Amino acid sequence: MSHAPSPAGPSNRTRPVAETVPDAPSARRGTALVTGASSGIGAAVARRLAAEGGWRLVLNGRDLTRLEHVAAEMSALAVAADLTRPGADRRVTEAALDHLGRVDLVVAGAGVGWAGDFTGMPRARIEELVGTDLLATMQLVRGLLPHMVAAGSGRVVLLGSVAGSVGVRGEAVYSAVKAAVATFADALRYELRGTGVGVTHVVPGVVDTPFFDRRGAPYRRSWPRPVPPERVADAVLTAVRRGKDEVYVPGWLRLPARVRGAAPGLYRRLAARFG
């Protein structure tokens, strides 16, 4: 699951932490924009890209202080912006293109969550989840895709959740939004066939980030156990290197999704009893 931005308050400031020295042609792997990079999975992905070497990075998040701390580790450009605000996606896209020249990889890792009965969910939180986890991602990708298609290469990584594959009790809206992300990834992949631009859907389960505390309810189940965000980041890099369309983290989570598809009645009975 994607991590939630810090509640410290959004900012729309753009600040270069340090000038990035252009990579030697033999060492360059590409350029990347990572959203949700102030903590959690987004920050872990940024660190993995930086550790691999040869990547020039632009990082986006809502918490300026946290974002600049992460960006300073790798001499990346920090672009603090709340992507749900009008025009923010355009400002982030333009800042990335101005700084990098082109974007070879975009990792859409920004997201928020909410837990509780749907009937008690405030309207504002519904709008926040849909706006942050779905609409902001769509608008950001929409702004970058023409440039990637024109270049004839690139990859879009969309961070989903197993909640979008099977539905999770107490997370009706979050499950619906992540299901939409999964379908968006599939449809976009078909649309981009032959353009040289690929789409990867990363489907994590429970990840050990501040996501659960910020959604209003901590994770209390004894199983499945949370995985570290670095494990998701490793899966992202592996998927990018191999051009994979979809990856589950951990891999066994693909099984319940397959059971639901092959035997939906059985799955619903099991989920009602144990889920």
Short mmCIF file of C-alpha atoms in Angstrom, two decimals:
data_model
loop_
_atom_site.label_atom_id
_atom_site.label_comp_id
_atom_site.label_asym_id
_atom_site.label_seq_id
_atom_site.Cartn_x
_atom_site.Cartn_y
_atom_site.Cartn_z
CA MET A 1 0.00 0.00 0.00
CA SER A 2 1.19 3.42 -0.77
CA HIS A 3 2.28 5.65 2.03
CA ALA A 4 0.36 8.74 3.06
CA PRO A 5 1.98 12.16 2.89
CA SER A 6 2.86 13.74 6.19
CA PRO A 7 0.09 15.68 7.91
CA ALA A 8 2.53 18.53 8.51
CA GLY A 9 0.86 20.48 5.72
CA PRO A 10 1.17 20.76 1.95
CA SER A 11 3.44 23.10 0.09
CA ASN A 12 3.78 24.03 -3.57
CA ARG A 13 7.40 25.12 -3.38
CA THR A 14 10.05 23.91 -5.79
CA ARG A 15 13.60 23.88 -4.53
CA PRO A 16 16.74 22.32 -5.98
CA VAL A 17 18.65 20.74 -3.13
CA ALA A 18 21.83 20.44 -5.12
CA GLU A 19 22.86 20.55 -8.73
CA THR A 20 22.99 17.13 -10.29
CA VAL A 21 26.15 16.49 -12.25
CA PRO A 22 25.26 14.88 -15.60
CA ASP A 23 26.10 11.20 -15.70
CA ALA A 24 28.65 9.83 -18.10
CA PRO A 25 26.89 8.26 -21.12
CA SER A 26 28.19 4.82 -20.20
CA ALA A 27 26.85 5.05 -16.65
CA ARG A 28 23.52 6.80 -17.27
CA ARG A 29 20.44 4.69 -16.65
CA GLY A 30 17.93 7.45 -17.20
CA THR A 31 15.83 10.10 -15.58
CA ALA A 32 13.01 9.52 -13.13
CA LEU A 33 10.20 11.35 -11.36
CA VAL A 34 9.01 9.75 -8.10
CA THR A 35 5.91 11.01 -6.32
CA GLY A 36 5.10 10.37 -2.68
CA ALA A 37 8.86 10.49 -2.10
CA SER A 38 8.90 12.21 1.29
CA SER A 39 8.60 8.88 3.15
CA GLY A 40 7.50 5.26 2.88
CA ILE A 41 7.56 3.44 -0.43
CA GLY A 42 8.26 6.54 -2.52
CA ALA A 43 11.33 7.44 -0.47
CA ALA A 44 12.53 3.82 -0.61
CA VAL A 45 12.17 3.77 -4.40
CA ALA A 46 14.13 7.01 -4.70
CA ARG A 47 16.92 5.63 -2.54
CA ARG A 48 17.08 2.40 -4.53
CA LEU A 49 17.33 4.31 -7.81
CA ALA A 50 20.06 6.52 -6.38
CA ALA A 51 21.96 3.51 -5.00
CA GLU A 52 21.85 1.80 -8.38
CA GLY A 53 23.70 4.74 -9.88
CA GLY A 54 23.25 6.55 -13.15
CA TRP A 55 19.76 7.90 -12.42
CA ARG A 56 18.96 11.62 -12.32
CA LEU A 57 15.97 12.19 -10.05
CA VAL A 58 13.15 14.61 -9.36
CA LEU A 59 11.17 13.88 -6.20
CA ASN A 60 7.68 15.07 -5.33
CA GLY A 61 5.83 15.04 -2.01
CA ARG A 62 3.62 17.27 0.12
CA ASP A 63 5.90 17.58 3.14
CA LEU A 64 8.69 19.97 2.14
CA THR A 65 10.95 19.23 5.11
CA ARG A 66 10.82 15.45 4.72
CA LEU A 67 11.10 15.68 0.96
CA GLU A 68 14.20 17.88 1.06
CA HIS A 69 15.82 15.53 3.54
CA VAL A 70 15.35 12.58 1.16
CA ALA A 71 16.38 14.61 -1.90
CA ALA A 72 19.55 15.85 -0.20
CA GLU A 73 20.76 12.25 0.16
CA MET A 74 21.00 11.90 -3.61
CA SER A 75 21.36 15.45 -4.97
CA ALA A 76 17.88 15.25 -6.46
CA LEU A 77 15.48 18.08 -7.22
CA ALA A 78 12.74 18.40 -4.58
CA VAL A 79 9.40 19.62 -5.92
CA ALA A 80 7.01 20.00 -2.98
CA ALA A 81 3.40 20.10 -4.17
CA ASP A 82 0.00 18.68 -3.29
CA LEU A 83 -0.98 16.98 -6.55
CA THR A 84 -4.69 17.30 -5.75
CA ARG A 85 -4.50 21.09 -6.07
CA PRO A 86 -5.44 22.63 -9.42
CA GLY A 87 -2.43 22.94 -11.70
CA ALA A 88 -0.04 21.15 -9.33
CA ASP A 89 0.45 18.19 -11.67
CA ARG A 90 1.39 20.59 -14.48
CA ARG A 91 3.90 22.41 -12.27
CA VAL A 92 5.52 19.14 -11.21
CA THR A 93 5.65 17.88 -14.80
CA GLU A 94 7.18 21.11 -16.06
CA ALA A 95 9.74 21.21 -13.24
CA ALA A 96 10.78 17.63 -14.00
CA LEU A 97 11.10 18.22 -17.73
CA ASP A 98 12.95 21.50 -17.24
CA HIS A 99 15.44 19.90 -14.84
CA LEU A 100 15.87 16.54 -16.52
CA GLY A 101 15.22 17.32 -20.17
CA ARG A 102 13.10 14.16 -20.44
CA VAL A 103 11.47 11.70 -18.05
CA ASP A 104 12.25 8.05 -18.74
CA LEU A 105 10.53 6.69 -15.65
CA VAL A 106 7.66 7.94 -13.52
CA VAL A 107 6.80 6.14 -10.27
CA ALA A 108 3.41 7.27 -8.99
CA GLY A 109 3.76 6.51 -5.29
CA ALA A 110 1.68 9.24 -3.64
CA GLY A 111 -1.38 8.07 -1.76
CA VAL A 112 -3.54 8.22 1.35
CA GLY A 113 -5.82 5.74 3.12
CA TRP A 114 -8.79 5.58 5.44
CA ALA A 115 -10.16 2.75 7.56
CA GLY A 116 -13.62 2.29 9.03
CA ASP A 117 -17.21 1.62 8.04
CA PHE A 118 -18.16 3.23 4.75
CA THR A 119 -21.33 4.71 6.25
CA GLY A 120 -19.24 6.64 8.74
CA MET A 121 -16.69 7.91 6.25
CA PRO A 122 -16.79 11.70 5.87
CA ARG A 123 -17.48 13.01 2.38
CA ALA A 124 -14.25 15.03 2.49
CA ARG A 125 -12.19 11.88 3.09
CA ILE A 126 -13.87 10.12 0.15
CA GLU A 127 -12.94 13.03 -2.08
CA GLU A 128 -9.40 13.07 -0.68
CA LEU A 129 -8.83 9.37 -1.41
CA VAL A 130 -10.23 9.53 -4.92
CA GLY A 131 -8.40 12.78 -5.63
CA THR A 132 -5.01 11.69 -4.29
CA ASP A 133 -4.87 8.00 -5.14
CA LEU A 134 -6.58 8.10 -8.54
CA LEU A 135 -7.24 11.48 -10.14
CA ALA A 136 -3.88 13.05 -9.26
CA THR A 137 -2.08 10.00 -10.64
CA MET A 138 -4.09 10.10 -13.86
CA GLN A 139 -3.45 13.79 -14.39
CA LEU A 140 0.28 13.45 -13.73
CA VAL A 141 0.61 10.54 -16.16
CA ARG A 142 -1.50 12.38 -18.72
CA GLY A 143 0.94 15.29 -18.63
CA LEU A 144 4.04 13.13 -19.06
CA LEU A 145 2.87 10.54 -21.58
CA PRO A 146 3.01 12.70 -24.72
CA HIS A 147 6.70 13.38 -24.05
CA MET A 148 7.44 9.70 -23.43
CA VAL A 149 5.57 8.59 -26.53
CA ALA A 150 7.36 11.21 -28.62
CA ALA A 151 10.69 9.86 -27.30
CA GLY A 152 9.60 6.32 -28.15
CA SER A 153 10.55 4.93 -24.73
CA GLY A 154 9.79 5.09 -21.04
CA ARG A 155 7.93 3.37 -18.26
CA VAL A 156 5.06 4.33 -15.99
CA VAL A 157 4.92 2.56 -12.62
CA LEU A 158 1.57 2.73 -10.82
CA LEU A 159 1.45 1.78 -7.17
CA GLY A 160 -1.65 -0.24 -6.40
CA SER A 161 -2.66 -2.44 -3.49
CA VAL A 162 -3.89 -5.96 -2.91
CA ALA A 163 -7.01 -4.23 -1.57
CA GLY A 164 -7.77 -3.33 -5.16
CA SER A 165 -7.46 -6.95 -6.26
CA VAL A 166 -9.68 -8.60 -3.65
CA GLY A 167 -11.42 -5.88 -1.61
CA VAL A 168 -10.73 -5.40 2.09
CA ARG A 169 -13.25 -5.03 4.89
CA GLY A 170 -13.25 -1.54 6.37
CA GLU A 171 -11.50 -0.09 3.32
CA ALA A 172 -14.32 0.15 0.78
CA VAL A 173 -13.26 3.40 -0.86
CA TYR A 174 -9.54 2.62 -0.75
CA SER A 175 -10.24 -0.79 -2.33
CA ALA A 176 -12.39 0.81 -5.04
CA VAL A 177 -9.76 3.42 -5.85
CA LYS A 178 -6.95 0.86 -6.08
CA ALA A 179 -9.12 -1.37 -8.26
CA ALA A 180 -9.51 1.61 -10.56
CA VAL A 181 -5.73 2.06 -10.62
CA ALA A 182 -5.34 -1.58 -11.67
CA THR A 183 -7.84 -1.21 -14.51
CA PHE A 184 -6.26 2.09 -15.55
CA ALA A 185 -2.89 0.31 -15.78
CA ASP A 186 -4.32 -2.44 -17.97
CA ALA A 187 -6.19 -0.10 -20.31
CA LEU A 188 -3.23 2.26 -20.61
CA ARG A 189 -0.90 -0.64 -21.37
CA TYR A 190 -3.10 -1.74 -24.27
CA GLU A 191 -3.35 1.83 -25.56
CA LEU A 192 0.43 2.30 -25.49
CA ARG A 193 1.28 -0.96 -27.22
CA GLY A 194 3.82 -0.32 -29.95
CA THR A 195 4.85 3.11 -28.65
CA GLY A 196 7.87 1.94 -26.67
CA VAL A 197 6.28 3.09 -23.39
CA GLY A 198 5.49 0.39 -20.82
CA VAL A 199 3.19 0.32 -17.80
CA THR A 200 3.95 -1.57 -14.59
CA HIS A 201 1.36 -2.15 -11.87
CA VAL A 202 2.96 -2.86 -8.48
CA VAL A 203 0.62 -4.56 -6.01
CA PRO A 204 1.91 -4.57 -2.42
CA GLY A 205 0.15 -6.01 0.58
CA VAL A 206 0.82 -4.66 4.05
CA VAL A 207 3.89 -2.43 4.09
CA ASP A 208 5.64 -1.18 7.22
CA THR A 209 5.23 2.59 6.70
CA PRO A 210 3.37 5.39 8.52
CA PHE A 211 0.45 4.74 6.12
CA PHE A 212 -1.65 2.89 8.68
CA ASP A 213 -1.18 5.37 11.48
CA ARG A 214 -2.10 8.23 9.16
CA ARG A 215 -5.20 6.53 7.81
CA GLY A 216 -6.70 6.71 11.32
CA ALA A 217 -6.32 3.06 12.37
CA PRO A 218 -3.10 1.10 12.93
CA TYR A 219 -2.61 -2.35 11.46
CA ARG A 220 -3.47 -4.91 14.13
CA ARG A 221 -3.64 -8.25 12.33
CA SER A 222 -1.05 -10.87 13.20
CA TRP A 223 -1.01 -12.10 9.60
CA PRO A 224 0.03 -11.23 6.97
CA ARG A 225 3.01 -9.51 8.50
CA PRO A 226 4.07 -6.14 7.06
CA VAL A 227 7.01 -6.09 4.66
CA PRO A 228 9.57 -3.26 4.68
CA PRO A 229 9.17 -0.56 2.01
CA GLU A 230 12.61 -1.45 0.68
CA ARG A 231 11.21 -4.79 -0.46
CA VAL A 232 8.60 -2.99 -2.55
CA ALA A 233 11.30 -0.68 -3.91
CA ASP A 234 13.37 -3.71 -4.96
CA ALA A 235 10.32 -5.11 -6.75
CA VAL A 236 9.83 -1.81 -8.56
CA LEU A 237 13.41 -1.76 -9.84
CA THR A 238 13.26 -5.41 -10.87
CA ALA A 239 10.02 -4.79 -12.76
CA VAL A 240 11.50 -1.76 -14.51
CA ARG A 241 14.64 -3.65 -15.54
CA ARG A 242 12.68 -6.63 -16.86
CA GLY A 243 9.77 -4.68 -18.32
CA LYS A 244 7.20 -6.55 -16.22
CA ASP A 245 3.54 -5.59 -16.46
CA GLU A 246 2.53 -6.51 -12.93
CA VAL A 247 4.23 -7.61 -9.72
CA TYR A 248 2.83 -8.58 -6.32
CA VAL A 249 4.80 -7.95 -3.12
CA PRO A 250 5.13 -10.49 -1.59
CA GLY A 251 4.56 -12.78 -4.55
CA TRP A 252 2.17 -15.16 -2.81
CA LEU A 253 -0.48 -12.41 -2.75
CA ARG A 254 -1.18 -13.26 -6.36
CA LEU A 255 -2.84 -16.48 -5.11
CA PRO A 256 -5.90 -14.94 -3.39
CA ALA A 257 -6.38 -12.69 -6.40
CA ARG A 258 -6.38 -15.75 -8.66
CA VAL A 259 -8.77 -17.66 -6.37
CA ARG A 260 -11.15 -14.71 -6.46
CA GLY A 261 -11.03 -14.71 -10.25
CA ALA A 262 -11.39 -18.46 -10.69
CA ALA A 263 -13.84 -19.20 -7.87
CA PRO A 264 -15.45 -15.94 -6.73
CA GLY A 265 -18.15 -17.66 -4.67
CA LEU A 266 -15.62 -19.68 -2.69
CA TYR A 267 -13.42 -16.65 -2.21
CA ARG A 268 -16.28 -14.53 -0.88
CA ARG A 269 -17.26 -17.20 1.63
CA LEU A 270 -13.69 -17.46 2.87
CA ALA A 271 -13.26 -13.69 2.98
CA ALA A 272 -16.50 -13.24 4.90
CA ARG A 273 -15.30 -15.73 7.48
CA PHE A 274 -11.63 -14.85 7.79
CA GLY A 275 -11.18 -11.43 6.17
#
